[in-house]
Amino acid sequence: MGIRSEHAYAAGIASIGLTVASWAASWFTENTARADRWGIFVGEWAPTFFALGLALRMEETHEAPEEEGVGPQRERLGQQYADVHR
């Protein structure tokens, strides 16, 4: 079945926790500037995972159009295109 949107959302939430953990671990062992860079680096993962989750959710809920409904719609769009370019 592959990766589902719930997996991407869970990875986004986990990366938020990992951001705090990596920042704290780096802050106690290294200088503050490097700790901030680690936190920002890992913190950029969360929006990516959430965006992937949204894309996967859209794909999961997408219904293919019926073949019968596609023809008239194409004809109507073709006619509109022809009317505009006269």
Short mmCIF file of N, CA, C and O in Angstrom, two decimals:
data_model
loop_
_atom_site.label_atom_id
_atom_site.label_comp_id
_atom_site.label_asym_id
_atom_site.label_seq_id
_atom_site.Cartn_x
_atom_site.Cartn_y
_atom_site.Cartn_z
N MET A 1 0.81 -1.19 0.00
CA MET A 1 0.00 0.00 0.00
C MET A 1 0.86 1.26 0.00
O MET A 1 0.42 2.29 -0.43
N GLY A 2 2.05 1.19 0.48
CA GLY A 2 2.96 2.34 0.42
C GLY A 2 2.81 3.29 1.59
O GLY A 2 2.20 2.98 2.61
N ILE A 3 3.35 4.47 1.41
CA ILE A 3 3.32 5.48 2.45
C ILE A 3 1.97 6.20 2.41
O ILE A 3 1.53 6.63 1.35
N ARG A 4 1.35 6.31 3.55
CA ARG A 4 0.06 6.98 3.65
C ARG A 4 0.26 8.38 4.24
O ARG A 4 1.31 8.70 4.79
N SER A 5 -0.76 9.20 4.14
CA SER A 5 -0.66 10.56 4.65
C SER A 5 -0.44 10.58 6.16
O SER A 5 0.28 11.45 6.67
N GLU A 6 -1.00 9.61 6.86
CA GLU A 6 -0.80 9.55 8.32
C GLU A 6 0.67 9.36 8.67
O GLU A 6 1.14 9.89 9.67
N HIS A 7 1.40 8.62 7.84
CA HIS A 7 2.82 8.42 8.09
C HIS A 7 3.59 9.73 7.93
O HIS A 7 4.50 10.03 8.72
N ALA A 8 3.24 10.51 6.92
CA ALA A 8 3.92 11.79 6.71
C ALA A 8 3.59 12.76 7.84
O ALA A 8 4.47 13.50 8.31
N TYR A 9 2.32 12.78 8.29
CA TYR A 9 1.96 13.64 9.42
C TYR A 9 2.71 13.23 10.69
O TYR A 9 3.20 14.08 11.44
N ALA A 10 2.82 11.94 10.92
CA ALA A 10 3.55 11.45 12.10
C ALA A 10 5.02 11.83 12.02
O ALA A 10 5.64 12.21 13.02
N ALA A 11 5.59 11.74 10.82
CA ALA A 11 7.00 12.14 10.65
C ALA A 11 7.17 13.63 10.90
O ALA A 11 8.19 14.06 11.46
N GLY A 12 6.19 14.44 10.50
CA GLY A 12 6.26 15.88 10.76
C GLY A 12 6.22 16.19 12.24
O GLY A 12 6.99 17.02 12.74
N ILE A 13 5.33 15.52 12.96
CA ILE A 13 5.25 15.73 14.41
C ILE A 13 6.52 15.24 15.10
O ILE A 13 7.06 15.90 16.00
N ALA A 14 7.03 14.08 14.65
CA ALA A 14 8.27 13.56 15.24
C ALA A 14 9.45 14.49 14.97
O ALA A 14 10.32 14.65 15.83
N SER A 15 9.47 15.11 13.79
CA SER A 15 10.59 16.00 13.48
C SER A 15 10.56 17.27 14.33
O SER A 15 11.61 17.85 14.61
N ILE A 16 9.37 17.68 14.76
CA ILE A 16 9.30 18.82 15.68
C ILE A 16 9.95 18.45 17.01
O ILE A 16 10.74 19.21 17.57
N GLY A 17 9.62 17.26 17.52
CA GLY A 17 10.27 16.79 18.75
C GLY A 17 11.76 16.60 18.57
O GLY A 17 12.56 16.93 19.46
N LEU A 18 12.17 16.09 17.41
CA LEU A 18 13.59 15.89 17.12
C LEU A 18 14.32 17.23 17.03
O LEU A 18 15.49 17.33 17.41
N THR A 19 13.63 18.26 16.57
CA THR A 19 14.23 19.59 16.51
C THR A 19 14.59 20.08 17.91
O THR A 19 15.72 20.54 18.14
N VAL A 20 13.66 19.96 18.82
CA VAL A 20 13.92 20.39 20.20
C VAL A 20 15.01 19.54 20.83
O VAL A 20 15.92 20.06 21.49
N ALA A 21 14.96 18.23 20.61
CA ALA A 21 15.96 17.33 21.19
C ALA A 21 17.35 17.61 20.63
O ALA A 21 18.34 17.65 21.39
N SER A 22 17.46 17.80 19.31
CA SER A 22 18.78 18.06 18.72
C SER A 22 19.31 19.42 19.15
O SER A 22 20.51 19.57 19.38
N TRP A 23 18.42 20.41 19.25
CA TRP A 23 18.88 21.72 19.71
C TRP A 23 19.38 21.63 21.15
O TRP A 23 20.45 22.15 21.47
N ALA A 24 18.64 20.95 22.02
CA ALA A 24 19.04 20.84 23.42
C ALA A 24 20.33 20.06 23.57
O ALA A 24 21.24 20.46 24.32
N ALA A 25 20.47 18.95 22.86
CA ALA A 25 21.69 18.15 22.95
C ALA A 25 22.89 18.92 22.43
O ALA A 25 23.97 18.88 23.01
N SER A 26 22.69 19.64 21.33
CA SER A 26 23.79 20.42 20.77
C SER A 26 24.11 21.63 21.65
O SER A 26 25.27 22.01 21.77
N TRP A 27 23.11 22.20 22.30
CA TRP A 27 23.34 23.37 23.15
C TRP A 27 24.16 23.01 24.37
O TRP A 27 25.00 23.79 24.81
N PHE A 28 23.96 21.82 24.92
CA PHE A 28 24.71 21.40 26.10
C PHE A 28 26.12 20.93 25.77
O PHE A 28 26.99 20.96 26.63
N THR A 29 26.35 20.48 24.54
CA THR A 29 27.66 19.95 24.20
C THR A 29 28.50 20.88 23.35
O THR A 29 29.71 20.75 23.33
N GLU A 30 27.88 21.80 22.64
CA GLU A 30 28.61 22.69 21.74
C GLU A 30 28.23 24.13 22.02
O GLU A 30 27.52 24.42 22.97
N ASN A 31 28.68 25.04 21.15
CA ASN A 31 28.35 26.45 21.36
C ASN A 31 26.92 26.74 20.89
O ASN A 31 26.28 25.96 20.20
N THR A 32 26.41 27.89 21.28
CA THR A 32 25.01 28.24 21.03
C THR A 32 24.72 28.41 19.54
O THR A 32 23.65 28.01 19.08
N ALA A 33 25.66 28.98 18.79
CA ALA A 33 25.42 29.21 17.36
C ALA A 33 25.23 27.89 16.62
O ALA A 33 24.35 27.76 15.77
N ARG A 34 26.06 26.91 16.94
CA ARG A 34 25.93 25.61 16.27
C ARG A 34 24.63 24.91 16.69
O ARG A 34 24.00 24.25 15.88
N ALA A 35 24.25 25.07 17.94
CA ALA A 35 22.99 24.48 18.41
C ALA A 35 21.81 25.08 17.65
O ALA A 35 20.88 24.37 17.25
N ASP A 36 21.84 26.39 17.43
CA ASP A 36 20.77 27.03 16.67
C ASP A 36 20.71 26.52 15.24
O ASP A 36 19.64 26.30 14.68
N ARG A 37 21.89 26.33 14.62
CA ARG A 37 21.92 25.81 13.25
C ARG A 37 21.35 24.41 13.17
O ARG A 37 20.62 24.08 12.23
N TRP A 38 21.68 23.55 14.16
CA TRP A 38 21.12 22.19 14.17
C TRP A 38 19.61 22.23 14.31
O TRP A 38 18.87 21.51 13.64
N GLY A 39 19.12 23.09 15.21
CA GLY A 39 17.68 23.20 15.41
C GLY A 39 16.97 23.69 14.17
O GLY A 39 15.91 23.17 13.79
N ILE A 40 17.54 24.66 13.48
CA ILE A 40 16.94 25.18 12.25
C ILE A 40 16.99 24.13 11.15
O ILE A 40 16.02 23.93 10.42
N PHE A 41 18.12 23.42 11.03
CA PHE A 41 18.26 22.39 9.99
C PHE A 41 17.20 21.31 10.15
O PHE A 41 16.49 20.96 9.20
N VAL A 42 17.06 20.78 11.33
CA VAL A 42 16.08 19.72 11.56
C VAL A 42 14.67 20.30 11.53
O VAL A 42 13.73 19.63 11.09
N GLY A 43 14.50 21.54 11.95
CA GLY A 43 13.19 22.17 11.96
C GLY A 43 12.60 22.38 10.58
O GLY A 43 11.40 22.51 10.43
N GLU A 44 13.45 22.39 9.56
CA GLU A 44 12.96 22.54 8.19
C GLU A 44 12.33 21.26 7.66
O GLU A 44 11.68 21.29 6.62
N TRP A 45 12.50 20.17 8.34
CA TRP A 45 11.91 18.91 7.88
C TRP A 45 10.40 18.89 8.09
O TRP A 45 9.67 18.32 7.28
N ALA A 46 9.93 19.47 9.18
CA ALA A 46 8.50 19.38 9.54
C ALA A 46 7.58 19.91 8.44
O ALA A 46 6.64 19.21 8.04
N PRO A 47 7.81 21.11 7.90
CA PRO A 47 6.91 21.58 6.84
C PRO A 47 6.93 20.69 5.60
O PRO A 47 5.91 20.51 4.94
N THR A 48 8.08 20.10 5.32
CA THR A 48 8.18 19.20 4.18
C THR A 48 7.32 17.97 4.39
O THR A 48 6.59 17.54 3.49
N PHE A 49 7.41 17.38 5.57
CA PHE A 49 6.59 16.20 5.87
C PHE A 49 5.10 16.54 5.86
O PHE A 49 4.28 15.76 5.37
N PHE A 50 4.73 17.70 6.39
CA PHE A 50 3.32 18.09 6.39
C PHE A 50 2.82 18.34 4.96
O PHE A 50 1.70 17.99 4.62
N ALA A 51 3.66 18.94 4.12
CA ALA A 51 3.28 19.15 2.72
C ALA A 51 3.12 17.81 2.00
O ALA A 51 2.18 17.63 1.20
N LEU A 52 4.03 16.88 2.26
CA LEU A 52 3.89 15.55 1.68
C LEU A 52 2.61 14.87 2.17
O LEU A 52 1.93 14.19 1.40
N GLY A 53 2.29 15.07 3.44
CA GLY A 53 1.06 14.50 3.99
C GLY A 53 -0.17 15.06 3.29
O GLY A 53 -1.11 14.31 2.98
N LEU A 54 -0.17 16.37 3.03
CA LEU A 54 -1.29 16.96 2.32
C LEU A 54 -1.40 16.43 0.90
O LEU A 54 -2.50 16.12 0.41
N ALA A 55 -0.26 16.30 0.22
CA ALA A 55 -0.28 15.77 -1.15
C ALA A 55 -0.77 14.33 -1.16
O ALA A 55 -1.56 13.94 -2.03
N LEU A 56 -0.32 13.54 -0.21
CA LEU A 56 -0.76 12.16 -0.14
C LEU A 56 -2.26 12.07 0.19
O LEU A 56 -2.98 11.23 -0.35
N ARG A 57 -2.73 12.95 1.07
CA ARG A 57 -4.15 12.95 1.42
C ARG A 57 -5.00 13.31 0.20
O ARG A 57 -6.04 12.71 -0.05
N MET A 58 -4.53 14.27 -0.58
CA MET A 58 -5.26 14.63 -1.79
C MET A 58 -5.29 13.45 -2.77
O MET A 58 -6.30 13.20 -3.42
N GLU A 59 -4.19 12.75 -2.88
CA GLU A 59 -4.12 11.59 -3.77
C GLU A 59 -5.01 10.46 -3.27
O GLU A 59 -5.65 9.77 -4.06
N GLU A 60 -5.07 10.29 -1.96
CA GLU A 60 -5.90 9.22 -1.39
C GLU A 60 -7.39 9.48 -1.58
O GLU A 60 -8.17 8.56 -1.78
N THR A 61 -7.78 10.74 -1.53
CA THR A 61 -9.20 11.06 -1.61
C THR A 61 -9.64 11.43 -3.02
O THR A 61 -10.82 11.68 -3.25
N HIS A 62 -8.72 11.48 -3.96
CA HIS A 62 -9.03 11.85 -5.34
C HIS A 62 -9.81 10.74 -6.03
O HIS A 62 -9.44 9.58 -5.95
N GLU A 63 -10.86 11.12 -6.67
CA GLU A 63 -11.65 10.17 -7.44
C GLU A 63 -11.43 10.44 -8.92
O GLU A 63 -11.46 11.59 -9.36
N ALA A 64 -11.20 9.40 -9.68
CA ALA A 64 -11.01 9.55 -11.11
C ALA A 64 -12.33 9.98 -11.75
O ALA A 64 -13.39 9.50 -11.38
N PRO A 65 -12.26 10.90 -12.70
CA PRO A 65 -13.50 11.33 -13.36
C PRO A 65 -14.07 10.20 -14.21
O PRO A 65 -13.35 9.36 -14.73
N GLU A 66 -15.36 10.19 -14.31
CA GLU A 66 -16.01 9.19 -15.14
C GLU A 66 -15.72 9.50 -16.60
O GLU A 66 -15.67 10.65 -17.01
N GLU A 67 -15.54 8.47 -17.38
CA GLU A 67 -15.20 8.65 -18.78
C GLU A 67 -16.30 9.38 -19.54
O GLU A 67 -16.04 10.12 -20.46
N GLU A 68 -17.56 9.17 -19.18
CA GLU A 68 -18.65 9.81 -19.89
C GLU A 68 -18.64 11.32 -19.68
O GLU A 68 -18.99 12.08 -20.57
N GLY A 69 -18.24 11.78 -18.49
CA GLY A 69 -18.26 13.20 -18.19
C GLY A 69 -17.09 13.96 -18.77
O GLY A 69 -17.12 15.17 -18.85
N VAL A 70 -16.06 13.26 -19.21
CA VAL A 70 -14.87 13.94 -19.70
C VAL A 70 -15.10 14.50 -21.10
O VAL A 70 -14.68 15.59 -21.42
N GLY A 71 -15.80 13.77 -21.95
CA GLY A 71 -16.00 14.18 -23.34
C GLY A 71 -16.70 15.52 -23.48
O GLY A 71 -16.18 16.43 -24.14
N PRO A 72 -17.90 15.70 -22.91
CA PRO A 72 -18.60 16.99 -23.05
C PRO A 72 -17.81 18.16 -22.48
O PRO A 72 -17.85 19.26 -23.01
N GLN A 73 -17.08 17.89 -21.41
CA GLN A 73 -16.29 18.97 -20.81
C GLN A 73 -15.19 19.39 -21.77
O GLN A 73 -14.94 20.58 -21.96
N ARG A 74 -14.53 18.44 -22.40
CA ARG A 74 -13.49 18.77 -23.37
C ARG A 74 -14.08 19.52 -24.56
O ARG A 74 -13.47 20.45 -25.07
N GLU A 75 -15.24 19.10 -25.01
CA GLU A 75 -15.88 19.79 -26.14
C GLU A 75 -16.20 21.23 -25.78
O GLU A 75 -15.98 22.14 -26.58
N ARG A 76 -16.72 21.45 -24.58
CA ARG A 76 -17.07 22.80 -24.14
C ARG A 76 -15.82 23.67 -24.05
O ARG A 76 -15.81 24.81 -24.50
N LEU A 77 -14.75 23.12 -23.48
CA LEU A 77 -13.50 23.89 -23.38
C LEU A 77 -12.92 24.18 -24.75
O LEU A 77 -12.39 25.25 -25.01
N GLY A 78 -13.03 23.20 -25.65
CA GLY A 78 -12.55 23.41 -27.01
C GLY A 78 -13.32 24.51 -27.71
O GLY A 78 -12.74 25.33 -28.43
N GLN A 79 -14.62 24.56 -27.52
CA GLN A 79 -15.45 25.60 -28.12
C GLN A 79 -15.09 26.96 -27.53
O GLN A 79 -15.00 27.95 -28.25
N GLN A 80 -14.88 27.03 -26.22
CA GLN A 80 -14.49 28.30 -25.59
C GLN A 80 -13.15 28.77 -26.14
O GLN A 80 -12.94 29.94 -26.38
N TYR A 81 -12.22 27.84 -26.33
CA TYR A 81 -10.90 28.19 -26.87
C TYR A 81 -11.07 28.73 -28.29
O TYR A 81 -10.44 29.71 -28.67
N ALA A 82 -11.91 28.08 -29.09
CA ALA A 82 -12.13 28.53 -30.45
C ALA A 82 -12.77 29.90 -30.49
O ALA A 82 -12.44 30.74 -31.34
N ASP A 83 -13.71 30.17 -29.59
CA ASP A 83 -14.37 31.47 -29.53
C ASP A 83 -13.39 32.59 -29.17
O ASP A 83 -13.47 33.69 -29.72
N VAL A 84 -12.47 32.30 -28.29
CA VAL A 84 -11.52 33.32 -27.84
C VAL A 84 -10.51 33.64 -28.94
O VAL A 84 -10.11 34.78 -29.12
N HIS A 85 -10.12 32.65 -29.72
CA HIS A 85 -9.06 32.83 -30.71
C HIS A 85 -9.59 33.08 -32.12
O HIS A 85 -8.92 32.81 -33.10
N ARG A 86 -10.76 33.64 -32.25
CA ARG A 86 -11.29 34.00 -33.57
C ARG A 86 -10.86 35.37 -33.96
O ARG A 86 -10.63 36.25 -33.28
#
